[in-house]
XYZ file of C-alpha atoms in Angstrom:
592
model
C 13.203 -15.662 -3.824
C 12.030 -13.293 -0.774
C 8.252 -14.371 -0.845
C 6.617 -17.625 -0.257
C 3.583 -17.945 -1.545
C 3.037 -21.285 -0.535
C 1.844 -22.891 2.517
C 5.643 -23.943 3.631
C 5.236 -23.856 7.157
C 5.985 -26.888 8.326
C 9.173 -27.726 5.856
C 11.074 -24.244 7.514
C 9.985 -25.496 11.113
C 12.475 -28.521 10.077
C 14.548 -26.694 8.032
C 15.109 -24.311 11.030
C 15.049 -27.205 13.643
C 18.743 -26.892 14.183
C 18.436 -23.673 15.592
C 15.897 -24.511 17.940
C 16.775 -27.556 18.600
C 19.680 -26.343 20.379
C 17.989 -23.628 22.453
C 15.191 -25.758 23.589
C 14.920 -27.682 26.494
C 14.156 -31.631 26.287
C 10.824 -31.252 27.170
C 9.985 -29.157 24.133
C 6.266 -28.386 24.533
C 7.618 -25.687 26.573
C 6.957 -22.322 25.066
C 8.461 -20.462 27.508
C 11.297 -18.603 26.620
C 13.140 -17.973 29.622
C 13.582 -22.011 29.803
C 14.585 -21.738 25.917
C 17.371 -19.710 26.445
C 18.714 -20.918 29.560
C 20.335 -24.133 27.776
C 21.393 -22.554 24.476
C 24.097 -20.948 27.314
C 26.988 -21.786 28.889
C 26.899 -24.110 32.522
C 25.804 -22.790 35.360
C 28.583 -21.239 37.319
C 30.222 -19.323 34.692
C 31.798 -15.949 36.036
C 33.784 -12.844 34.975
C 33.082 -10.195 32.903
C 30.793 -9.633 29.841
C 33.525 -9.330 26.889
C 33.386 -5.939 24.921
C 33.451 -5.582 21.532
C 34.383 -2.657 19.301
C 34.086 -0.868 15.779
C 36.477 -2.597 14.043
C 35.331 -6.116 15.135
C 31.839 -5.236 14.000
C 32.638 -3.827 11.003
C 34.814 -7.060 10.164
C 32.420 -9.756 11.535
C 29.146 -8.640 9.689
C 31.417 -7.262 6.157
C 32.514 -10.703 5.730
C 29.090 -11.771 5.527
C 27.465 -10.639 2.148
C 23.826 -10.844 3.470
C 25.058 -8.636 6.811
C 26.901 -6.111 5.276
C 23.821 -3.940 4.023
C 23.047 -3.626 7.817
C 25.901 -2.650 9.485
C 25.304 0.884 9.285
C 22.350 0.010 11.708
C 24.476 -2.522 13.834
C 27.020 -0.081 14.046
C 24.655 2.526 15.849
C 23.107 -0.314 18.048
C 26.432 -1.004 19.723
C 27.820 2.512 19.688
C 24.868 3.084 21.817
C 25.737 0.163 23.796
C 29.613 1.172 24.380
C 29.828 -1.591 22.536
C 28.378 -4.066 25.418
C 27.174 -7.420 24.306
C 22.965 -7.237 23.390
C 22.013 -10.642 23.751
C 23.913 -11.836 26.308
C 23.351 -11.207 30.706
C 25.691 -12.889 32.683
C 26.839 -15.041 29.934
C 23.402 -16.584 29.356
C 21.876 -15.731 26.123
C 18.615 -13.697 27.125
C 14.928 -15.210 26.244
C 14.875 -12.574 22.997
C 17.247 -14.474 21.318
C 15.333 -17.721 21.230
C 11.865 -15.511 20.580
C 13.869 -14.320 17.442
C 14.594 -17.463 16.120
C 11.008 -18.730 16.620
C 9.825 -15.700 15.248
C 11.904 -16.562 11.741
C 10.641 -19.992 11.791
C 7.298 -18.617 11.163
C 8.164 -16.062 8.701
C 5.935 -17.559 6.210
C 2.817 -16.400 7.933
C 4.320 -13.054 7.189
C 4.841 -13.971 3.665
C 8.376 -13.587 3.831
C 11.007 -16.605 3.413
C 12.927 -18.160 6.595
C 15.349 -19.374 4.767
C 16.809 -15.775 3.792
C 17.199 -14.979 7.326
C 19.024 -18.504 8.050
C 22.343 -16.962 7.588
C 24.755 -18.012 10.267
C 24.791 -21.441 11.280
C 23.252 -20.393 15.392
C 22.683 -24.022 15.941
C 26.274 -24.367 15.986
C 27.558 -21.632 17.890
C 24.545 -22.114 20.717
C 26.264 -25.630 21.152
C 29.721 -24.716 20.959
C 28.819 -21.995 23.532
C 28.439 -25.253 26.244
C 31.223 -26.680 26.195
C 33.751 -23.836 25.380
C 36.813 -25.124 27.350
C 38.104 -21.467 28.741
C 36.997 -18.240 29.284
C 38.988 -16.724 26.612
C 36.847 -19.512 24.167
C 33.541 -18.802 25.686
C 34.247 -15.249 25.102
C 35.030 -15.362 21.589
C 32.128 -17.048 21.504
C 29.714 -14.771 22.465
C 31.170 -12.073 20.676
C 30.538 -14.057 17.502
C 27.165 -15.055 18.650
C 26.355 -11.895 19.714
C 27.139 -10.222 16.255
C 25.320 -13.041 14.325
C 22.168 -12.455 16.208
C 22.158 -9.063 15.641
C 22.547 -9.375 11.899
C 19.764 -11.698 11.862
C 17.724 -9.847 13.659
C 18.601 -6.526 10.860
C 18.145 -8.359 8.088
C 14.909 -9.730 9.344
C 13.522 -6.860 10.504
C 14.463 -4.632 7.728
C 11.964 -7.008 5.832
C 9.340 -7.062 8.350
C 9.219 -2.846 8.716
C 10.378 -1.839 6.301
C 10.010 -3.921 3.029
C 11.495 -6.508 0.743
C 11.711 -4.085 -1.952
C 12.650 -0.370 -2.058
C 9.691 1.603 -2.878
C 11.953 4.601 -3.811
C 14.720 2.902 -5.659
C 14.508 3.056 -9.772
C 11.978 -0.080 -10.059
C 9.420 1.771 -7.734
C 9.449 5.081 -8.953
C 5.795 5.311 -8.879
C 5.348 5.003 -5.457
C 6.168 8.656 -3.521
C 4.422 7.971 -0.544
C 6.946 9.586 2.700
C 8.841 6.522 3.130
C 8.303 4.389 6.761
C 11.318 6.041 9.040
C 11.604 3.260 11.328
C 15.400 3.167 12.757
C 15.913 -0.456 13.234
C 19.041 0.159 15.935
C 16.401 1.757 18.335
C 13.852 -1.192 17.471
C 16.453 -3.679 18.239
C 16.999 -1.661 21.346
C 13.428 -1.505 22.400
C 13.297 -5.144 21.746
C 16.188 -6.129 24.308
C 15.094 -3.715 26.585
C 17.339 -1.056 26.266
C 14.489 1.329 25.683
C 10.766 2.042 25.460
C 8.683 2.909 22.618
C 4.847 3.064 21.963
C 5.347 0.985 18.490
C 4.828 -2.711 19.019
C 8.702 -3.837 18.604
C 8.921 -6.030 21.502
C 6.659 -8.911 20.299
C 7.531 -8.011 16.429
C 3.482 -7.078 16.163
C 2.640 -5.420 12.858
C 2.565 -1.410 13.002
C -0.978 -1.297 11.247
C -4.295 -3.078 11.933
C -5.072 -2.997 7.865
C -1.796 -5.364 7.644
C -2.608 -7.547 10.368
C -6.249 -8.008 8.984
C -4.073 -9.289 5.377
C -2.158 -11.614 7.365
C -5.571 -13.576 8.309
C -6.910 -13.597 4.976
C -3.229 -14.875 4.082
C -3.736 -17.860 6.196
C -7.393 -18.439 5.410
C -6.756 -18.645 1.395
C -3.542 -20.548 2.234
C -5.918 -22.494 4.250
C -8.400 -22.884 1.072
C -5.361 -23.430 -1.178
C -4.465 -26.567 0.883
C -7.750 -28.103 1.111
C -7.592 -28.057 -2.978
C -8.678 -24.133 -4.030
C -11.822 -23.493 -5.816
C -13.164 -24.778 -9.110
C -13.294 -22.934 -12.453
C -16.489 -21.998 -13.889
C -17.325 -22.833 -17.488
C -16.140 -20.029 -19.758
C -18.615 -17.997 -21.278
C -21.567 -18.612 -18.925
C -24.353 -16.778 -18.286
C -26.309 -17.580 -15.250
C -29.076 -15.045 -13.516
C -31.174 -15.221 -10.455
C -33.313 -18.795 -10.934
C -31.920 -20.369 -13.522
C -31.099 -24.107 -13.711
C -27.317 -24.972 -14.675
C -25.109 -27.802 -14.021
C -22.708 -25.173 -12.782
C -24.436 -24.144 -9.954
C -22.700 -26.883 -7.842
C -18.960 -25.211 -8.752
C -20.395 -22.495 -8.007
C -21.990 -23.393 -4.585
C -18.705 -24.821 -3.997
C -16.734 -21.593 -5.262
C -18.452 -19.167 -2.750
C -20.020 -21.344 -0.055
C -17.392 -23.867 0.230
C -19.348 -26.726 0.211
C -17.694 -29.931 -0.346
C -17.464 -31.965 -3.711
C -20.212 -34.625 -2.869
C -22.283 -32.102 -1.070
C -22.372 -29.523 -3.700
C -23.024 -31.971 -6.785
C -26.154 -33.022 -4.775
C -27.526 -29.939 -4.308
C -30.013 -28.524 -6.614
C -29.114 -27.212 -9.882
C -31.222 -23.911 -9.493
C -29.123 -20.570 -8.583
C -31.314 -20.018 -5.559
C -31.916 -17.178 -3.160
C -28.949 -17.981 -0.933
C -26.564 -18.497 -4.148
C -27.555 -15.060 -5.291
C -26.522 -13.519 -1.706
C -23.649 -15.132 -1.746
C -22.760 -13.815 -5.650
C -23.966 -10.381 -4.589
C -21.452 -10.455 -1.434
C -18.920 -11.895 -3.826
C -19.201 -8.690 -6.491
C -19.202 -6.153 -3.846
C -16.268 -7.530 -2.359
C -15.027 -7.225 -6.038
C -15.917 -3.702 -6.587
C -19.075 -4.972 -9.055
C -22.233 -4.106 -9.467
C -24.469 -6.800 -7.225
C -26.696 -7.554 -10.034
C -26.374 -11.403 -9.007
C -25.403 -12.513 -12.512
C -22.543 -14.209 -13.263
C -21.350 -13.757 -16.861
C -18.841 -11.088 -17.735
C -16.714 -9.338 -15.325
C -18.228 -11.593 -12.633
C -17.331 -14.669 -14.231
C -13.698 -13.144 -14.482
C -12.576 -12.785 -11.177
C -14.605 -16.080 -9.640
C -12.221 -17.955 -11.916
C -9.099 -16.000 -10.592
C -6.798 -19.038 -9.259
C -6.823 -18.950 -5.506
C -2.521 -19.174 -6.105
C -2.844 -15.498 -7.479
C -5.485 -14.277 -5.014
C -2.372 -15.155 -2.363
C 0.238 -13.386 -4.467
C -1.976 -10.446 -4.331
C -2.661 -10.017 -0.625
C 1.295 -10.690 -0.178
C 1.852 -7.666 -2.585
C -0.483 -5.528 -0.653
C 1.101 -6.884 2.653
C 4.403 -5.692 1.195
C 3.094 -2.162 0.499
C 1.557 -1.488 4.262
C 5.547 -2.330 4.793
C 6.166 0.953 2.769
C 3.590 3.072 4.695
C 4.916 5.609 7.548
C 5.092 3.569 10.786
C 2.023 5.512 11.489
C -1.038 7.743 10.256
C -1.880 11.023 11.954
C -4.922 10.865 14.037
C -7.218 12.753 11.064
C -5.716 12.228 7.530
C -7.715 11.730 4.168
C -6.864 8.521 2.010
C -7.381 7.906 -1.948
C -7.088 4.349 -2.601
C -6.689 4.295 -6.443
C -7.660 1.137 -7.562
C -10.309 1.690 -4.829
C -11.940 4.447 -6.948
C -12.754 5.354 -2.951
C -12.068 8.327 -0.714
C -11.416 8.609 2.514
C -11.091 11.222 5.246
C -10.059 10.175 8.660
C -10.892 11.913 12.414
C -9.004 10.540 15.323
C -8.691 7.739 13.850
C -11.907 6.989 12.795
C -13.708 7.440 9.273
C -15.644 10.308 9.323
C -16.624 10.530 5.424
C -16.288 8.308 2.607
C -17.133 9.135 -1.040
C -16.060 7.615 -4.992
C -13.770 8.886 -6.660
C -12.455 9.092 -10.513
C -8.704 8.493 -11.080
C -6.332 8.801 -13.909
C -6.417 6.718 -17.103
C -3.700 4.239 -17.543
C -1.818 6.729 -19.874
C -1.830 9.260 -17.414
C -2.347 7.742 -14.534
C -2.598 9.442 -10.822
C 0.750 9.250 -8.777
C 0.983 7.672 -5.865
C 1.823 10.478 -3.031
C 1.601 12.068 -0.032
C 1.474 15.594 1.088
C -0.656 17.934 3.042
C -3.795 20.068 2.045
C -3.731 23.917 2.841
C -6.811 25.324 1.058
C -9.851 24.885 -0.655
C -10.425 27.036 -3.504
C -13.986 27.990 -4.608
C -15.416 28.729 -7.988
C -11.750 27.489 -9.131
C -10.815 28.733 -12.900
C -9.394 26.110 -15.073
C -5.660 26.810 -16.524
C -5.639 25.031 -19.750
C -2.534 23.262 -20.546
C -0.050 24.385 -23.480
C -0.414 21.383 -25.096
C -3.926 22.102 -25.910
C -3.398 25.545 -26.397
C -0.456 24.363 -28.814
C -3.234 21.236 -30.613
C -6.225 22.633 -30.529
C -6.713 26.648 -29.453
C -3.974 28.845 -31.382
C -4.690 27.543 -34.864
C -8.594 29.017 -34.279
C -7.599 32.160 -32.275
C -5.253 33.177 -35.494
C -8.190 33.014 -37.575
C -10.555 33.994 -34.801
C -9.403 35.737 -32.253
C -12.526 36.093 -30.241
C -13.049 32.290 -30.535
C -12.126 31.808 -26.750
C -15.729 33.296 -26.024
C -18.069 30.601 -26.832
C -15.800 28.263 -24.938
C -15.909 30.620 -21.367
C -12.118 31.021 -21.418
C -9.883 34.366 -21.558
C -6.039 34.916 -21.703
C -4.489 36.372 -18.787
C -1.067 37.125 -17.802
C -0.059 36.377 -14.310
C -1.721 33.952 -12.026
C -3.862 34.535 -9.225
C -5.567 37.825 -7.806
C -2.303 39.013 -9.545
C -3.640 37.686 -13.325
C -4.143 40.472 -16.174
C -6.972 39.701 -18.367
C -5.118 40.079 -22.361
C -7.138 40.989 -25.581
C -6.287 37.512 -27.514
C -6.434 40.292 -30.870
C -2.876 41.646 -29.485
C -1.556 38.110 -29.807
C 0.244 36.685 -32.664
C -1.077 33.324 -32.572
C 0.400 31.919 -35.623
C 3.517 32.146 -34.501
C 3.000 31.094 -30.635
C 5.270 28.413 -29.122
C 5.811 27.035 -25.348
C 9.300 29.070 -25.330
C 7.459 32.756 -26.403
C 4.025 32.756 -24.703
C 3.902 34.419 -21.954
C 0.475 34.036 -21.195
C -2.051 31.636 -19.794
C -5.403 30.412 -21.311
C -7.517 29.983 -18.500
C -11.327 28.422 -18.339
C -13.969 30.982 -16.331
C -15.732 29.343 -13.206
C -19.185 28.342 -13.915
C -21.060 25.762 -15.245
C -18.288 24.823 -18.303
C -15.564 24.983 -15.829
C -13.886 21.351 -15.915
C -13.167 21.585 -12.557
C -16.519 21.716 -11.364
C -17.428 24.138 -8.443
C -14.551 23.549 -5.832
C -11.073 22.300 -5.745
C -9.036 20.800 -3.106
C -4.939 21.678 -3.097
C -2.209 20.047 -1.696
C 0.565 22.019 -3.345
C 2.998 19.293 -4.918
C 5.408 18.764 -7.660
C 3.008 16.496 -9.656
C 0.181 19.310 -10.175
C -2.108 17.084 -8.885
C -4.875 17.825 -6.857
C -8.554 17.068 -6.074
C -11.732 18.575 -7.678
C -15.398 18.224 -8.630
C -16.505 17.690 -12.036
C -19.408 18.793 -14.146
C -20.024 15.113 -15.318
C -21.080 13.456 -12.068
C -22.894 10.970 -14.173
C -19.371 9.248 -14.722
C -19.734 8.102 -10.869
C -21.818 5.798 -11.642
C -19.714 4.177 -13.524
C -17.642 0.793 -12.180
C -14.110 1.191 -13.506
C -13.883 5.128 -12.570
C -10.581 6.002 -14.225
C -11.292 8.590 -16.809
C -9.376 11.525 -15.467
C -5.762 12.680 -16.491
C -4.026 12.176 -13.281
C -6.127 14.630 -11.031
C -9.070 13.004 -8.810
C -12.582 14.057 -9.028
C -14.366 13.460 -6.220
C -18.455 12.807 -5.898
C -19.255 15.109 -3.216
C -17.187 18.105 -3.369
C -19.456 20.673 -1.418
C -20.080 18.014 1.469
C -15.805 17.477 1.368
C -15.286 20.975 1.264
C -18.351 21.713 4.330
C -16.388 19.511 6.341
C -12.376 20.521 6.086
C -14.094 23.804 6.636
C -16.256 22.934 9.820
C -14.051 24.756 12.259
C -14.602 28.280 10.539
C -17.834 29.223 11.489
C -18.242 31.992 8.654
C -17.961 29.475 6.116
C -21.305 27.240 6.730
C -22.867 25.203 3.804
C -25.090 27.887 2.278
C -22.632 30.616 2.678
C -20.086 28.060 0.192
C -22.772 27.322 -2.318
C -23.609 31.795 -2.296
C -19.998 32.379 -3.211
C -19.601 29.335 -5.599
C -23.164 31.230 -7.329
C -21.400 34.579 -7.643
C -18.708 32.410 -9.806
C -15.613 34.527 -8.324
C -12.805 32.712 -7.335
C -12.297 32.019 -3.773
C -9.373 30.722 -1.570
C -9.654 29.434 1.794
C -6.851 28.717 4.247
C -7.449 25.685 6.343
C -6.991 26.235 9.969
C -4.278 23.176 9.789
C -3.005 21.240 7.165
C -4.493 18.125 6.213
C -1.844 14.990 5.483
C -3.252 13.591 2.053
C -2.276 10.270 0.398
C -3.208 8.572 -2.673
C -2.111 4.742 -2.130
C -2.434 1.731 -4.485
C -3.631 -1.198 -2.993
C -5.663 -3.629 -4.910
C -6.277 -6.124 -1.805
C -7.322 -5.254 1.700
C -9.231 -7.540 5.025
C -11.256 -6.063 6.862
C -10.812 -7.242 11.123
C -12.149 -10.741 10.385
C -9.667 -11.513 7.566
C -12.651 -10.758 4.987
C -10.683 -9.942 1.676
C -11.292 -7.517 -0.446
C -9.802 -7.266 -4.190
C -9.590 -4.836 -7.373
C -8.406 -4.596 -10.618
C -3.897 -3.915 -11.335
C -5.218 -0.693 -13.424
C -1.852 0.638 -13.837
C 0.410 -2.586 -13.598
C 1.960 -1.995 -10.729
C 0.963 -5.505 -9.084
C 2.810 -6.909 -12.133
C 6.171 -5.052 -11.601
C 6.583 -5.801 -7.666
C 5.289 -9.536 -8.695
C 8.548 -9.944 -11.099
C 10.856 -8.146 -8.026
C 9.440 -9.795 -5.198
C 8.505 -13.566 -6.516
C 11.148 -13.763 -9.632
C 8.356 -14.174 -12.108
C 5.838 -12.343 -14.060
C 2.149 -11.702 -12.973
C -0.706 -14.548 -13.789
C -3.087 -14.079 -16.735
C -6.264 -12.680 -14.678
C -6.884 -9.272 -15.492
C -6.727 -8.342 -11.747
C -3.383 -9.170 -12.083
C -2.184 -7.270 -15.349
C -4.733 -4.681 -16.051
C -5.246 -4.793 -19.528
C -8.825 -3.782 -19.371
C -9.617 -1.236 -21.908
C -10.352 2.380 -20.110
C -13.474 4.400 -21.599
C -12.722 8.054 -22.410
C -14.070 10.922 -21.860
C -16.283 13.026 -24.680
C -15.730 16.516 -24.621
C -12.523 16.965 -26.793
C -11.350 19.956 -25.134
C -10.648 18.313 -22.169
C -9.763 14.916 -23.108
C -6.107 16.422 -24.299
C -6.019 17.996 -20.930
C -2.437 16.991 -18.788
C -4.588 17.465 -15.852
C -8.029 17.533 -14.492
């Protein structure tokens, strides 16, 4: 099992005492590891040269280990860089990262990873046969086994820690596109020993991203909570608003405020002012609507087990292990499960809006690319499939039934596109293989689209638009869509990505979105998009944040990463039923 969920800290430090047991020094309150190392080496005195190794004994030493071998492409590079010189040895003493490794794995749980995966070769042993080897040809055996060992722990460790558990591009992850994290774990190894600088935090094994560090305390504060005994359940099916008297006020003063048993029962019964503050927090945090009742949706997720509240922020702490090693300085962010855009400027958010996202049927992919132009007054290219359902069937017995609905038949695409007389069409007998046309929706007030689009040319035709139903913003769940994302601002998004081109001001975009004629707009430089899924973030404090598992994909890296399926709570599975959209037309669109 490569997570631990539980609080297991203190069982791994003995499990892993053998290891540091033999690299610490008697007087163990010592944390410093140039004193750690120094006795997990040979006697003082020891001379002669630092044995060698080579390819072959590489290659041999880490293949006949079966949790090694999947890294010895990387150790191979590490010592070929070397000239195959020892890493963690100087002067025959081990240096102070090999004890800062060990202690590192002994707290691997904080991480949410397992120490026991990473307890591979016995080091214990090999630090104390180091000591009293009785030759030099002994002592360097020695350290050319030691030295091997430590560098496949450190691999396999480290592949974990920057790179993932799980493969986010192997066939059980296919949803996930995001440009994988590039990290080349020879040159962090290097870095770490010294062998070479780098501006990424490899020497102390600090995270690469402040959102996963800020995980990592909420890890240990609900661990924290989960030790002292969790929270209580509320009584299924209440109903409780702003005043009202209920014996379940105490669980719930104890749910949100923490207050302890004896404490909380004594309390009074009324849902007072600072109970309502504290619900209202609780359902923003939640992605609710702060009414301060709790019934419903409330009532849901305040009886979501504390045990799966963990499991979440580990799967979230997993995916920032997925995530390039590092953003651009200005970048613009969907979180899906969010329903929350983001554009970043030097690092800093500069605009934030809501956003709708695909239905669960056809849900928006999780991606990265880069935006190159904002089109205005967009036309709408209708699908084949509703051509196919819903359009050709009409047109044969009406040809000029495209006019009430705004659209035309063109051939061609672009400034390039032929406008066709749907009357020279035989319609009856049109399939995807024979028409060689396109249906597309005029801009204007129908258009589906909205006013302005947003493109970031990819392989999943997906791209980001406004929308002539903004009342669906105000909605809570927000995905309605099929697989584009509709944003709630479009004319202050598009004002800004187009801020460095003075010609192109507010007013001048809303005059040439009014003459409803199709404009594009080069930006000036690409803008790196990505549409993530994370359904639990922290902000600097540890303060979690949580959302629904609206496509399920919480409950497929829960049954690769913990060996079991997801918990019952609906944040968990996402099984809550989507709303759909009205207007027929578009509702069989592939995209919008």
């Amino acid at each position: 099992m490569p997570f631990v969920r539980r609080s297991l800290f203190a069982y791994f430090l003995v499990l892993l005492g053998g290891w540091l047991g033999a690299a610490l020094l008697s007087g163990c309150g010592s944390d410093k590891p140039e004193q750690a190392a120094s006795t997990a080496a040979p006697a003082a005195g020891v001379s002669g040269p630092q044995p060698l190794l080579d390819s072959a004994y590489v290659a041999r030493a880490l293949g006949a280990v079966p949790q090694f071998r999947a890294q010895l492409p990387w150790a191979e590079k590490f010592y070929r860089e070397r000239q195959y010189r020892l890493g963690w040895f100087k002067d025959h003493q081990l240096v102070p990262q090999a004890t800062q490794l060990l202690q590192t794995i002994a707290k691997a749980a904080d991480e949410g990873l397992d120490p026991r995966k990473y307890q591979v070769k016995d080091l214990a042993k090999l630090f104390s046969a180091l000591k009293v080897a009785p030759d030099e040809a002994h002592r360097d055996a020695l350290e050319q086994e030691t030295d091997v060992a430590l560098s496949g722990t450190y691999f396999v460790w480290a592949s974990d820690f920057y790179r993932g558990v799980a493969n986010p591009h192997d066939a059980k992850n296919t949803a996930w596109q995001v440009k994988p994290n590039k990290i080349k774990l020879h040159k962090a190894l290097l870095t770490y020993l010294g062998d070479r600088k780098s501006k990424y935090g490899y020497y102390e094994f600090a995270p690469l991203h402040p959102e996963y560090n800020n995980l990592k305390k909420a890890l240990a504060a609900y661990r924290t909570r989960e030790a002292a005994g969790g929270w209580p359940a509320l009584p299924t099916g209440l109903a409780l608003r702003p005043g009202q008297a209920s014996p379940a006020v105490s669980a719930l003063r104890q749910r949100l405020l923490g207050a302890p048993d004896d404490t909380a029962a004594h309390a009074s019964p009324v849902y007072d002012k600072a109970l309502v503050s504290a619900v209202k927090a609780f359902q923003n945090d939640a992605g609710l609507r702060p009414d301060g009742v709790v019934s419903g949706a409330t009532l849901r997720e305040l009886n979501v087990p504390i045990g799966q509240r963990i499991d979440q922020i580990l799967l979230n702490m997993e995916r920032w292990r997925w995530l390039p090693k590092k953003f651009e300085a200005d970048y613009l962010l969907v979180n899906i499960p969010e329903y929350r855009l983001r554009v970043v400027e030097n690092g800093q958010e500069a605009l934030t809006m809501r956003v709708i996202v695909g239905k669960t049927l056809t849900a928006t992919p999780i991606f990265s690319d880069k935006m190159e132009y904002v089109v205005l007054a967009p036309y709408w290219y209708v699908p084949f499939s509703i051509v196919d359902k819903e359009l050709k069937n009409k047109l044969a017995a009406n040809p000029r039934y495209l006019d009430r609905l705004d659209m035309e038949v063109v051939k061609g695409y672009g400034r390039k596109a032929t406008v066709i007389d749907p009357g020279t069409i035989d319609w009856a007998n049109v399939t995807q293989a024979n028409f060689r046309y396109t249906v597309r929706r005029r801009p204007g007030p129908k258009n589906d689209l909205g006013n302005v689009k947003f493109i970031f040319p990819n392989s999943n035709d997906v791209y980001l638009h406004d929308t002539p139903h903004g009342e669906l913003f105000s909605q809570v769940s927000r995905n309605f869509s099929h697989g584009c994302v509709r944003v709630e601002e479009p004319m202050k998004l598009a004002a800004y990505l187009l801020r460095d081109k003075p010609e192109w001001d507010e007013q001048t975009i809303l005059d040439t979105v009014a003459t409803h004629r199709e404009k594009y707009i080069t930006l000036t430089k690409k803008l790196p998009v990505y549409l993530v899924y994370l359904t639990a973030w922290a902000d600097a404090e540890g303060h979690a944040h949580f959302r629904d598992d609206i496509y399920g994909h919480d409950k497929a890296l829960a049954l690769e990463l913990f060996d079991k399926p997801a918990g019952p709570a609906p944040v968990r599975v996402a099984t809550r039923p989507q709303p759909a959209k009205t207007a027929a037309l578009a509702a069989s669109a592939k995209r919008d």
